[in-house]
């Protein structure tokens, strides 16, 4: 039931306890008890009661006018606050892997800033793989398995992976024909985890695991690895989208196309709270709407 003050306003405006009770969906006696408790608390008589109608006393009318203003102001304030809560504004702090952020996150943030003039963005780039998440950002984007944290998690996509090498590299190193042939090749790694964890390759319901032992370079930059691939330093396990143009021109070759590689999951992390700001909710919604067609970028 509403507060005693609001019930008093209803009685005055409805003209009787019965009419006010009908509006509230309760019993007239319950309404009467609320108003009596209010009168006892204030130490004044607010209503003149009769069997058919209740009218405010002089003091009751004074109280009604003041309380009506307060309730109206409260409703206006609540509407304004709700409007703010539903509008993306203020500073949105985002952390994302460099190349992924440039390709997918920056376009989303540009659209948000255009749509919400009161929004400002701080975007920090990171290596993106297995870095310990923090609460220093509104949203952090990560790739791969996540360490334990108190942050909320939204999965964005599974990123398909491929194996690529340059024609120059394959002129001096026989192209692998099976998963196990990869043991005899030089690899360009994005992170030390790629050396520690096995490559998982699937073909015809058969799964094979291969540990990479010869990592010529470990570089936390997809662009740098792509340059090393082009220069013939080795094989890279990578998403297709940075290599799209090179594959089309034939400068780079995709290896073991008959196999499927385990994808890398991408996540959006954000602080857990009972109230998630509109700027964060809207950004997560837009990220979720992206069609992560990684092999079409």
PDB file of C-alpha atoms in Angstrom:
ATOM      1  CA  UNK A   1       0.000   0.000   0.000  1.00  0.00           C
ATOM      2  CA  UNK A   2       1.041   3.580  -0.580  1.00  0.00           C
ATOM      3  CA  UNK A   3       2.439   5.803   2.166  1.00  0.00           C
ATOM      4  CA  UNK A   4       0.047   7.462   4.601  1.00  0.00           C
ATOM      5  CA  UNK A   5       0.781  10.853   3.025  1.00  0.00           C
ATOM      6  CA  UNK A   6      -0.138   9.685  -0.466  1.00  0.00           C
ATOM      7  CA  UNK A   7      -3.249   7.917   0.837  1.00  0.00           C
ATOM      8  CA  UNK A   8      -4.344  11.176   2.479  1.00  0.00           C
ATOM      9  CA  UNK A   9      -3.967  12.945  -0.870  1.00  0.00           C
ATOM     10  CA  UNK A  10      -6.097  10.273  -2.523  1.00  0.00           C
ATOM     11  CA  UNK A  11      -8.860  10.638   0.071  1.00  0.00           C
ATOM     12  CA  UNK A  12      -8.993  14.415  -0.395  1.00  0.00           C
ATOM     13  CA  UNK A  13      -9.006  14.122  -4.181  1.00  0.00           C
ATOM     14  CA  UNK A  14     -11.461  11.195  -4.302  1.00  0.00           C
ATOM     15  CA  UNK A  15     -13.772  12.801  -1.726  1.00  0.00           C
ATOM     16  CA  UNK A  16     -14.219   9.772   0.538  1.00  0.00           C
ATOM     17  CA  UNK A  17     -12.455   6.832   2.128  1.00  0.00           C
ATOM     18  CA  UNK A  18     -14.565   4.434   0.068  1.00  0.00           C
ATOM     19  CA  UNK A  19     -13.646   6.031  -3.268  1.00  0.00           C
ATOM     20  CA  UNK A  20      -9.963   6.173  -2.321  1.00  0.00           C
ATOM     21  CA  UNK A  21     -10.058   2.513  -1.238  1.00  0.00           C
ATOM     22  CA  UNK A  22     -11.580   1.513  -4.578  1.00  0.00           C
ATOM     23  CA  UNK A  23      -8.727   3.265  -6.406  1.00  0.00           C
ATOM     24  CA  UNK A  24      -6.185   1.471  -4.237  1.00  0.00           C
ATOM     25  CA  UNK A  25      -7.932  -1.891  -4.394  1.00  0.00           C
ATOM     26  CA  UNK A  26      -8.202  -2.192  -0.621  1.00  0.00           C
ATOM     27  CA  UNK A  27     -10.706  -1.910   2.214  1.00  0.00           C
ATOM     28  CA  UNK A  28     -11.989   1.537   3.360  1.00  0.00           C
ATOM     29  CA  UNK A  29     -11.119   0.644   6.953  1.00  0.00           C
ATOM     30  CA  UNK A  30      -7.470   0.139   5.964  1.00  0.00           C
ATOM     31  CA  UNK A  31      -7.437   3.569   4.332  1.00  0.00           C
ATOM     32  CA  UNK A  32      -9.043   5.122   7.410  1.00  0.00           C
ATOM     33  CA  UNK A  33      -6.456   3.551   9.723  1.00  0.00           C
ATOM     34  CA  UNK A  34      -3.611   4.964   7.607  1.00  0.00           C
ATOM     35  CA  UNK A  35      -5.031   8.493   7.757  1.00  0.00           C
ATOM     36  CA  UNK A  36      -5.709   8.230  11.500  1.00  0.00           C
ATOM     37  CA  UNK A  37      -2.112   7.138  12.069  1.00  0.00           C
ATOM     38  CA  UNK A  38      -0.940  10.159  10.075  1.00  0.00           C
ATOM     39  CA  UNK A  39      -3.128  12.489  12.157  1.00  0.00           C
ATOM     40  CA  UNK A  40      -1.788  10.987  15.381  1.00  0.00           C
ATOM     41  CA  UNK A  41       1.788  11.410  14.187  1.00  0.00           C
ATOM     42  CA  UNK A  42       1.204  15.060  13.223  1.00  0.00           C
ATOM     43  CA  UNK A  43      -0.977  15.803  16.259  1.00  0.00           C
ATOM     44  CA  UNK A  44      -3.694  17.502  14.172  1.00  0.00           C
ATOM     45  CA  UNK A  45      -7.047  16.639  12.639  1.00  0.00           C
ATOM     46  CA  UNK A  46      -6.756  16.570   8.846  1.00  0.00           C
ATOM     47  CA  UNK A  47     -10.223  15.440   7.740  1.00  0.00           C
ATOM     48  CA  UNK A  48     -13.840  16.098   8.636  1.00  0.00           C
ATOM     49  CA  UNK A  49     -15.501  12.707   8.330  1.00  0.00           C
ATOM     50  CA  UNK A  50     -19.096  11.970   7.380  1.00  0.00           C
ATOM     51  CA  UNK A  51     -20.782   8.758   6.178  1.00  0.00           C
ATOM     52  CA  UNK A  52     -20.720   9.874   2.553  1.00  0.00           C
ATOM     53  CA  UNK A  53     -17.898  12.369   2.262  1.00  0.00           C
ATOM     54  CA  UNK A  54     -14.635  13.429   3.876  1.00  0.00           C
ATOM     55  CA  UNK A  55     -13.345  16.979   3.489  1.00  0.00           C
ATOM     56  CA  UNK A  56     -10.076  18.512   4.689  1.00  0.00           C
ATOM     57  CA  UNK A  57     -10.022  20.751   7.736  1.00  0.00           C
ATOM     58  CA  UNK A  58      -8.324  24.130   7.459  1.00  0.00           C
ATOM     59  CA  UNK A  59      -5.107  22.523   8.702  1.00  0.00           C
ATOM     60  CA  UNK A  60      -5.771  19.522   6.469  1.00  0.00           C
ATOM     61  CA  UNK A  61      -6.099  21.766   3.412  1.00  0.00           C
ATOM     62  CA  UNK A  62      -2.801  23.465   4.256  1.00  0.00           C
ATOM     63  CA  UNK A  63      -1.157  20.050   4.639  1.00  0.00           C
ATOM     64  CA  UNK A  64      -2.752  18.815   1.408  1.00  0.00           C
ATOM     65  CA  UNK A  65      -1.483  21.759  -0.663  1.00  0.00           C
ATOM     66  CA  UNK A  66       2.060  21.443   0.670  1.00  0.00           C
ATOM     67  CA  UNK A  67       2.153  17.655   0.344  1.00  0.00           C
ATOM     68  CA  UNK A  68       0.692  17.812  -3.173  1.00  0.00           C
ATOM     69  CA  UNK A  69       3.564  20.082  -4.243  1.00  0.00           C
ATOM     70  CA  UNK A  70       6.143  17.767  -2.654  1.00  0.00           C
ATOM     71  CA  UNK A  71       4.709  14.658  -4.317  1.00  0.00           C
ATOM     72  CA  UNK A  72       4.561  16.387  -7.700  1.00  0.00           C
ATOM     73  CA  UNK A  73       8.166  17.547  -7.325  1.00  0.00           C
ATOM     74  CA  UNK A  74       9.195  14.031  -6.323  1.00  0.00           C
ATOM     75  CA  UNK A  75       7.493  12.578  -9.413  1.00  0.00           C
ATOM     76  CA  UNK A  76       9.235  15.126 -11.632  1.00  0.00           C
ATOM     77  CA  UNK A  77      12.597  14.376 -10.023  1.00  0.00           C
ATOM     78  CA  UNK A  78      12.089  10.618 -10.396  1.00  0.00           C
ATOM     79  CA  UNK A  79      11.243  11.078 -14.070  1.00  0.00           C
ATOM     80  CA  UNK A  80      14.396  13.117 -14.595  1.00  0.00           C
ATOM     81  CA  UNK A  81      16.548  10.574 -12.763  1.00  0.00           C
ATOM     82  CA  UNK A  82      14.990   7.710 -14.736  1.00  0.00           C
ATOM     83  CA  UNK A  83      15.703   9.589 -17.943  1.00  0.00           C
ATOM     84  CA  UNK A  84      19.349   9.983 -16.928  1.00  0.00           C
ATOM     85  CA  UNK A  85      19.553   6.305 -15.968  1.00  0.00           C
ATOM     86  CA  UNK A  86      18.250   5.314 -19.416  1.00  0.00           C
ATOM     87  CA  UNK A  87      20.622   7.585 -21.329  1.00  0.00           C
ATOM     88  CA  UNK A  88      24.212   6.715 -22.144  1.00  0.00           C
ATOM     89  CA  UNK A  89      26.283   9.627 -20.856  1.00  0.00           C
ATOM     90  CA  UNK A  90      29.444  10.421 -18.949  1.00  0.00           C
ATOM     91  CA  UNK A  91      32.784   8.659 -19.437  1.00  0.00           C
ATOM     92  CA  UNK A  92      32.776   5.112 -20.848  1.00  0.00           C
ATOM     93  CA  UNK A  93      36.113   3.400 -20.169  1.00  0.00           C
ATOM     94  CA  UNK A  94      36.878   0.458 -22.457  1.00  0.00           C
ATOM     95  CA  UNK A  95      39.866  -1.851 -22.708  1.00  0.00           C
ATOM     96  CA  UNK A  96      40.283  -4.016 -25.820  1.00  0.00           C
ATOM     97  CA  UNK A  97      42.940  -5.902 -27.800  1.00  0.00           C
ATOM     98  CA  UNK A  98      44.558  -3.560 -30.315  1.00  0.00           C
ATOM     99  CA  UNK A  99      43.674  -5.046 -33.696  1.00  0.00           C
ATOM    100  CA  UNK A 100      40.314  -6.397 -32.579  1.00  0.00           C
ATOM    101  CA  UNK A 101      39.503  -3.033 -31.044  1.00  0.00           C
ATOM    102  CA  UNK A 102      40.410  -1.177 -34.211  1.00  0.00           C
ATOM    103  CA  UNK A 103      38.383  -3.516 -36.409  1.00  0.00           C
ATOM    104  CA  UNK A 104      35.272  -4.037 -34.291  1.00  0.00           C
ATOM    105  CA  UNK A 105      35.146  -1.880 -31.151  1.00  0.00           C
ATOM    106  CA  UNK A 106      36.027   1.549 -32.551  1.00  0.00           C
ATOM    107  CA  UNK A 107      33.126   1.482 -35.076  1.00  0.00           C
ATOM    108  CA  UNK A 108      30.678   0.677 -32.256  1.00  0.00           C
ATOM    109  CA  UNK A 109      32.038   3.470 -30.069  1.00  0.00           C
ATOM    110  CA  UNK A 110      31.858   5.973 -32.930  1.00  0.00           C
ATOM    111  CA  UNK A 111      28.195   5.126 -33.453  1.00  0.00           C
ATOM    112  CA  UNK A 112      27.524   5.503 -29.718  1.00  0.00           C
ATOM    113  CA  UNK A 113      29.154   8.934 -29.526  1.00  0.00           C
ATOM    114  CA  UNK A 114      27.078  10.079 -32.501  1.00  0.00           C
ATOM    115  CA  UNK A 115      23.903   8.745 -30.916  1.00  0.00           C
ATOM    116  CA  UNK A 116      24.608  10.043 -27.394  1.00  0.00           C
ATOM    117  CA  UNK A 117      26.177  13.539 -27.436  1.00  0.00           C
ATOM    118  CA  UNK A 118      26.746  13.500 -23.656  1.00  0.00           C
ATOM    119  CA  UNK A 119      28.932  10.387 -23.896  1.00  0.00           C
ATOM    120  CA  UNK A 120      32.739  10.483 -23.763  1.00  0.00           C
ATOM    121  CA  UNK A 121      34.997   7.505 -24.449  1.00  0.00           C
ATOM    122  CA  UNK A 122      38.365   6.411 -23.101  1.00  0.00           C
ATOM    123  CA  UNK A 123      39.648   3.409 -25.070  1.00  0.00           C
ATOM    124  CA  UNK A 124      42.815   1.623 -23.951  1.00  0.00           C
ATOM    125  CA  UNK A 125      44.366  -1.124 -26.054  1.00  0.00           C
ATOM    126  CA  UNK A 126      45.890  -4.248 -24.507  1.00  0.00           C
ATOM    127  CA  UNK A 127      47.405  -7.534 -25.675  1.00  0.00           C
ATOM    128  CA  UNK A 128      44.021  -9.164 -25.227  1.00  0.00           C
ATOM    129  CA  UNK A 129      45.127 -12.646 -24.224  1.00  0.00           C
ATOM    130  CA  UNK A 130      44.824 -13.917 -20.673  1.00  0.00           C
ATOM    131  CA  UNK A 131      45.568 -10.602 -18.997  1.00  0.00           C
ATOM    132  CA  UNK A 132      44.149 -10.472 -15.496  1.00  0.00           C
ATOM    133  CA  UNK A 133      40.881  -8.523 -15.641  1.00  0.00           C
ATOM    134  CA  UNK A 134      40.523  -5.488 -13.418  1.00  0.00           C
ATOM    135  CA  UNK A 135      37.759  -3.161 -12.273  1.00  0.00           C
ATOM    136  CA  UNK A 136      39.485  -0.111 -13.753  1.00  0.00           C
ATOM    137  CA  UNK A 137      37.260  -0.108 -16.837  1.00  0.00           C
ATOM    138  CA  UNK A 138      33.537  -0.142 -17.496  1.00  0.00           C
ATOM    139  CA  UNK A 139      34.040  -2.877 -20.095  1.00  0.00           C
ATOM    140  CA  UNK A 140      37.093  -5.030 -20.833  1.00  0.00           C
ATOM    141  CA  UNK A 141      37.297  -7.243 -23.893  1.00  0.00           C
ATOM    142  CA  UNK A 142      39.374 -10.403 -23.597  1.00  0.00           C
ATOM    143  CA  UNK A 143      40.268 -13.398 -25.727  1.00  0.00           C
ATOM    144  CA  UNK A 144      40.813 -16.947 -24.538  1.00  0.00           C
ATOM    145  CA  UNK A 145      40.158 -18.614 -21.210  1.00  0.00           C
ATOM    146  CA  UNK A 146      39.561 -16.207 -18.360  1.00  0.00           C
ATOM    147  CA  UNK A 147      41.174 -16.203 -14.935  1.00  0.00           C
ATOM    148  CA  UNK A 148      38.903 -16.089 -11.906  1.00  0.00           C
ATOM    149  CA  UNK A 149      37.512 -12.645 -11.158  1.00  0.00           C
ATOM    150  CA  UNK A 150      34.507 -10.916  -9.637  1.00  0.00           C
ATOM    151  CA  UNK A 151      33.589  -9.333 -12.956  1.00  0.00           C
ATOM    152  CA  UNK A 152      30.437 -10.162 -14.891  1.00  0.00           C
ATOM    153  CA  UNK A 153      31.015 -11.849 -18.231  1.00  0.00           C
ATOM    154  CA  UNK A 154      29.227 -11.730 -21.587  1.00  0.00           C
ATOM    155  CA  UNK A 155      30.462 -13.972 -24.374  1.00  0.00           C
ATOM    156  CA  UNK A 156      30.659 -12.092 -27.671  1.00  0.00           C
ATOM    157  CA  UNK A 157      31.732 -14.758 -30.133  1.00  0.00           C
ATOM    158  CA  UNK A 158      33.884 -17.741 -30.926  1.00  0.00           C
ATOM    159  CA  UNK A 159      36.614 -16.574 -33.285  1.00  0.00           C
ATOM    160  CA  UNK A 160      37.539 -19.156 -35.949  1.00  0.00           C
ATOM    161  CA  UNK A 161      41.279 -19.749 -36.276  1.00  0.00           C
ATOM    162  CA  UNK A 162      43.398 -20.799 -39.255  1.00  0.00           C
ATOM    163  CA  UNK A 163      47.015 -21.741 -39.945  1.00  0.00           C
ATOM    164  CA  UNK A 164      48.841 -19.544 -42.459  1.00  0.00           C
ATOM    165  CA  UNK A 165      52.309 -19.249 -43.972  1.00  0.00           C
ATOM    166  CA  UNK A 166      53.898 -17.372 -46.851  1.00  0.00           C
ATOM    167  CA  UNK A 167      54.792 -19.010 -50.146  1.00  0.00           C
ATOM    168  CA  UNK A 168      58.405 -18.073 -49.455  1.00  0.00           C
ATOM    169  CA  UNK A 169      58.406 -20.046 -46.213  1.00  0.00           C
ATOM    170  CA  UNK A 170      56.816 -23.061 -47.901  1.00  0.00           C
ATOM    171  CA  UNK A 171      59.493 -23.047 -50.611  1.00  0.00           C
ATOM    172  CA  UNK A 172      62.077 -24.012 -47.986  1.00  0.00           C
ATOM    173  CA  UNK A 173      59.812 -25.973 -45.618  1.00  0.00           C
ATOM    174  CA  UNK A 174      57.573 -28.763 -46.943  1.00  0.00           C
ATOM    175  CA  UNK A 175      53.885 -27.845 -46.420  1.00  0.00           C
ATOM    176  CA  UNK A 176      52.359 -29.894 -43.579  1.00  0.00           C
ATOM    177  CA  UNK A 177      50.028 -32.639 -44.761  1.00  0.00           C
ATOM    178  CA  UNK A 178      48.882 -33.845 -41.342  1.00  0.00           C
ATOM    179  CA  UNK A 179      48.481 -32.315 -37.913  1.00  0.00           C
ATOM    180  CA  UNK A 180      51.567 -34.100 -36.635  1.00  0.00           C
ATOM    181  CA  UNK A 181      53.687 -32.520 -39.399  1.00  0.00           C
ATOM    182  CA  UNK A 182      53.321 -29.208 -37.549  1.00  0.00           C
ATOM    183  CA  UNK A 183      55.859 -30.410 -34.994  1.00  0.00           C
ATOM    184  CA  UNK A 184      58.590 -29.888 -37.580  1.00  0.00           C
ATOM    185  CA  UNK A 185      57.779 -26.246 -38.383  1.00  0.00           C
ATOM    186  CA  UNK A 186      58.675 -22.815 -37.031  1.00  0.00           C
ATOM    187  CA  UNK A 187      55.776 -21.008 -35.377  1.00  0.00           C
ATOM    188  CA  UNK A 188      54.977 -17.352 -34.772  1.00  0.00           C
ATOM    189  CA  UNK A 189      53.112 -17.139 -31.488  1.00  0.00           C
ATOM    190  CA  UNK A 190      50.788 -14.479 -30.137  1.00  0.00           C
ATOM    191  CA  UNK A 191      51.368 -15.418 -26.500  1.00  0.00           C
ATOM    192  CA  UNK A 192      53.306 -17.820 -24.317  1.00  0.00           C
ATOM    193  CA  UNK A 193      50.025 -19.672 -23.717  1.00  0.00           C
ATOM    194  CA  UNK A 194      50.142 -20.829 -27.332  1.00  0.00           C
ATOM    195  CA  UNK A 195      53.411 -22.576 -26.517  1.00  0.00           C
ATOM    196  CA  UNK A 196      52.117 -24.052 -23.263  1.00  0.00           C
ATOM    197  CA  UNK A 197      48.760 -25.276 -24.576  1.00  0.00           C
ATOM    198  CA  UNK A 198      48.385 -27.765 -27.434  1.00  0.00           C
ATOM    199  CA  UNK A 199      46.860 -26.954 -30.792  1.00  0.00           C
ATOM    200  CA  UNK A 200      43.609 -28.847 -31.160  1.00  0.00           C
ATOM    201  CA  UNK A 201      42.736 -29.907 -34.701  1.00  0.00           C
ATOM    202  CA  UNK A 202      39.566 -31.747 -35.671  1.00  0.00           C
ATOM    203  CA  UNK A 203      38.861 -33.824 -38.764  1.00  0.00           C
ATOM    204  CA  UNK A 204      36.078 -36.329 -39.340  1.00  0.00           C
ATOM    205  CA  UNK A 205      35.207 -36.487 -35.638  1.00  0.00           C
ATOM    206  CA  UNK A 206      38.840 -37.166 -34.786  1.00  0.00           C
ATOM    207  CA  UNK A 207      40.689 -34.759 -32.512  1.00  0.00           C
ATOM    208  CA  UNK A 208      44.461 -34.375 -32.552  1.00  0.00           C
ATOM    209  CA  UNK A 209      46.621 -32.353 -30.206  1.00  0.00           C
ATOM    210  CA  UNK A 210      49.975 -30.920 -31.209  1.00  0.00           C
ATOM    211  CA  UNK A 211      52.360 -29.021 -28.946  1.00  0.00           C
ATOM    212  CA  UNK A 212      54.282 -26.211 -30.613  1.00  0.00           C
ATOM    213  CA  UNK A 213      57.922 -26.523 -29.609  1.00  0.00           C
ATOM    214  CA  UNK A 214      59.661 -24.221 -32.092  1.00  0.00           C
ATOM    215  CA  UNK A 215      58.372 -20.697 -31.593  1.00  0.00           C
ATOM    216  CA  UNK A 216      60.657 -18.333 -33.493  1.00  0.00           C
ATOM    217  CA  UNK A 217      58.797 -15.249 -32.278  1.00  0.00           C
ATOM    218  CA  UNK A 218      56.259 -14.571 -29.543  1.00  0.00           C
ATOM    219  CA  UNK A 219      54.608 -11.218 -30.263  1.00  0.00           C
ATOM    220  CA  UNK A 220      51.364  -9.886 -28.791  1.00  0.00           C
ATOM    221  CA  UNK A 221      50.442  -8.073 -31.996  1.00  0.00           C
ATOM    222  CA  UNK A 222      48.459  -9.598 -34.850  1.00  0.00           C
ATOM    223  CA  UNK A 223      49.887  -6.987 -37.211  1.00  0.00           C
ATOM    224  CA  UNK A 224      53.491  -7.774 -36.274  1.00  0.00           C
ATOM    225  CA  UNK A 225      52.850 -11.500 -36.641  1.00  0.00           C
ATOM    226  CA  UNK A 226      51.267 -10.920 -40.037  1.00  0.00           C
ATOM    227  CA  UNK A 227      54.380  -9.037 -41.164  1.00  0.00           C
ATOM    228  CA  UNK A 228      56.582 -11.890 -39.934  1.00  0.00           C
ATOM    229  CA  UNK A 229      54.413 -14.393 -41.795  1.00  0.00           C
ATOM    230  CA  UNK A 230      54.754 -12.405 -45.013  1.00  0.00           C
ATOM    231  CA  UNK A 231      58.534 -12.273 -44.570  1.00  0.00           C
ATOM    232  CA  UNK A 232      58.679 -16.057 -44.269  1.00  0.00           C
ATOM    233  CA  UNK A 233      59.617 -16.515 -40.616  1.00  0.00           C
ATOM    234  CA  UNK A 234      57.110 -19.282 -39.951  1.00  0.00           C
ATOM    235  CA  UNK A 235      53.530 -20.451 -39.510  1.00  0.00           C
ATOM    236  CA  UNK A 236      50.939 -18.489 -37.545  1.00  0.00           C
ATOM    237  CA  UNK A 237      47.792 -19.612 -35.791  1.00  0.00           C
ATOM    238  CA  UNK A 238      45.558 -16.616 -36.358  1.00  0.00           C
ATOM    239  CA  UNK A 239      42.076 -15.343 -37.176  1.00  0.00           C
ATOM    240  CA  UNK A 240      41.371 -15.059 -40.861  1.00  0.00           C
ATOM    241  CA  UNK A 241      40.304 -11.415 -41.020  1.00  0.00           C
ATOM    242  CA  UNK A 242      43.833  -9.881 -40.823  1.00  0.00           C
ATOM    243  CA  UNK A 243      44.919 -12.150 -43.704  1.00  0.00           C
ATOM    244  CA  UNK A 244      41.921 -11.789 -45.980  1.00  0.00           C
ATOM    245  CA  UNK A 245      43.639  -9.656 -48.611  1.00  0.00           C
ATOM    246  CA  UNK A 246      46.891 -11.638 -48.499  1.00  0.00           C
ATOM    247  CA  UNK A 247      45.005 -14.897 -49.006  1.00  0.00           C
ATOM    248  CA  UNK A 248      43.144 -13.449 -51.975  1.00  0.00           C
ATOM    249  CA  UNK A 249      46.376 -12.331 -53.663  1.00  0.00           C
ATOM    250  CA  UNK A 250      48.095 -15.628 -52.888  1.00  0.00           C
ATOM    251  CA  UNK A 251      50.929 -14.011 -50.949  1.00  0.00           C
ATOM    252  CA  UNK A 252      49.897 -16.089 -47.955  1.00  0.00           C
ATOM    253  CA  UNK A 253      48.597 -19.667 -48.014  1.00  0.00           C
ATOM    254  CA  UNK A 254      46.136 -21.351 -45.686  1.00  0.00           C
ATOM    255  CA  UNK A 255      47.396 -24.690 -44.353  1.00  0.00           C
ATOM    256  CA  UNK A 256      45.612 -27.924 -43.452  1.00  0.00           C
ATOM    257  CA  UNK A 257      42.241 -26.728 -44.718  1.00  0.00           C
ATOM    258  CA  UNK A 258      40.832 -30.194 -44.136  1.00  0.00           C
ATOM    259  CA  UNK A 259      41.148 -29.648 -40.394  1.00  0.00           C
ATOM    260  CA  UNK A 260      39.137 -27.441 -38.080  1.00  0.00           C
ATOM    261  CA  UNK A 261      40.938 -25.621 -35.287  1.00  0.00           C
ATOM    262  CA  UNK A 262      39.415 -24.912 -31.897  1.00  0.00           C
ATOM    263  CA  UNK A 263      38.088 -21.330 -31.927  1.00  0.00           C
ATOM    264  CA  UNK A 264      39.162 -18.644 -29.479  1.00  0.00           C
ATOM    265  CA  UNK A 265      36.327 -17.202 -27.363  1.00  0.00           C
ATOM    266  CA  UNK A 266      35.951 -13.439 -26.998  1.00  0.00           C
ATOM    267  CA  UNK A 267      34.377 -11.965 -23.867  1.00  0.00           C
ATOM    268  CA  UNK A 268      33.167  -8.629 -22.573  1.00  0.00           C
ATOM    269  CA  UNK A 269      33.806  -8.207 -18.834  1.00  0.00           C
ATOM    270  CA  UNK A 270      32.235  -5.551 -16.642  1.00  0.00           C
ATOM    271  CA  UNK A 271      31.912  -4.881 -12.899  1.00  0.00           C
ATOM    272  CA  UNK A 272      29.085  -6.754 -11.243  1.00  0.00           C
ATOM    273  CA  UNK A 273      26.553  -4.485  -9.539  1.00  0.00           C
ATOM    274  CA  UNK A 274      22.845  -4.252  -8.858  1.00  0.00           C
ATOM    275  CA  UNK A 275      22.740  -1.249 -11.184  1.00  0.00           C
ATOM    276  CA  UNK A 276      24.662  -1.342 -14.453  1.00  0.00           C
ATOM    277  CA  UNK A 277      24.953   2.161 -16.001  1.00  0.00           C
ATOM    278  CA  UNK A 278      23.089   2.835 -19.234  1.00  0.00           C
ATOM    279  CA  UNK A 279      26.369   3.561 -21.041  1.00  0.00           C
ATOM    280  CA  UNK A 280      27.622   0.058 -20.181  1.00  0.00           C
ATOM    281  CA  UNK A 281      24.325  -1.649 -20.968  1.00  0.00           C
ATOM    282  CA  UNK A 282      24.057   0.081 -24.328  1.00  0.00           C
ATOM    283  CA  UNK A 283      27.658  -0.720 -25.270  1.00  0.00           C
ATOM    284  CA  UNK A 284      27.158  -4.389 -24.383  1.00  0.00           C
ATOM    285  CA  UNK A 285      23.936  -4.463 -26.401  1.00  0.00           C
ATOM    286  CA  UNK A 286      25.687  -3.039 -29.461  1.00  0.00           C
ATOM    287  CA  UNK A 287      28.609  -5.438 -29.111  1.00  0.00           C
ATOM    288  CA  UNK A 288      26.118  -8.287 -28.952  1.00  0.00           C
ATOM    289  CA  UNK A 289      24.517  -7.124 -32.205  1.00  0.00           C
ATOM    290  CA  UNK A 290      27.761  -7.284 -34.170  1.00  0.00           C
ATOM    291  CA  UNK A 291      27.913 -10.160 -36.595  1.00  0.00           C
ATOM    292  CA  UNK A 292      31.416 -11.358 -35.852  1.00  0.00           C
ATOM    293  CA  UNK A 293      32.014 -12.834 -39.290  1.00  0.00           C
ATOM    294  CA  UNK A 294      35.738 -12.950 -38.637  1.00  0.00           C
ATOM    295  CA  UNK A 295      36.531 -14.727 -41.875  1.00  0.00           C
ATOM    296  CA  UNK A 296      34.779 -11.994 -43.853  1.00  0.00           C
ATOM    297  CA  UNK A 297      36.748  -9.032 -42.519  1.00  0.00           C
TER     298      UNK A 297
END
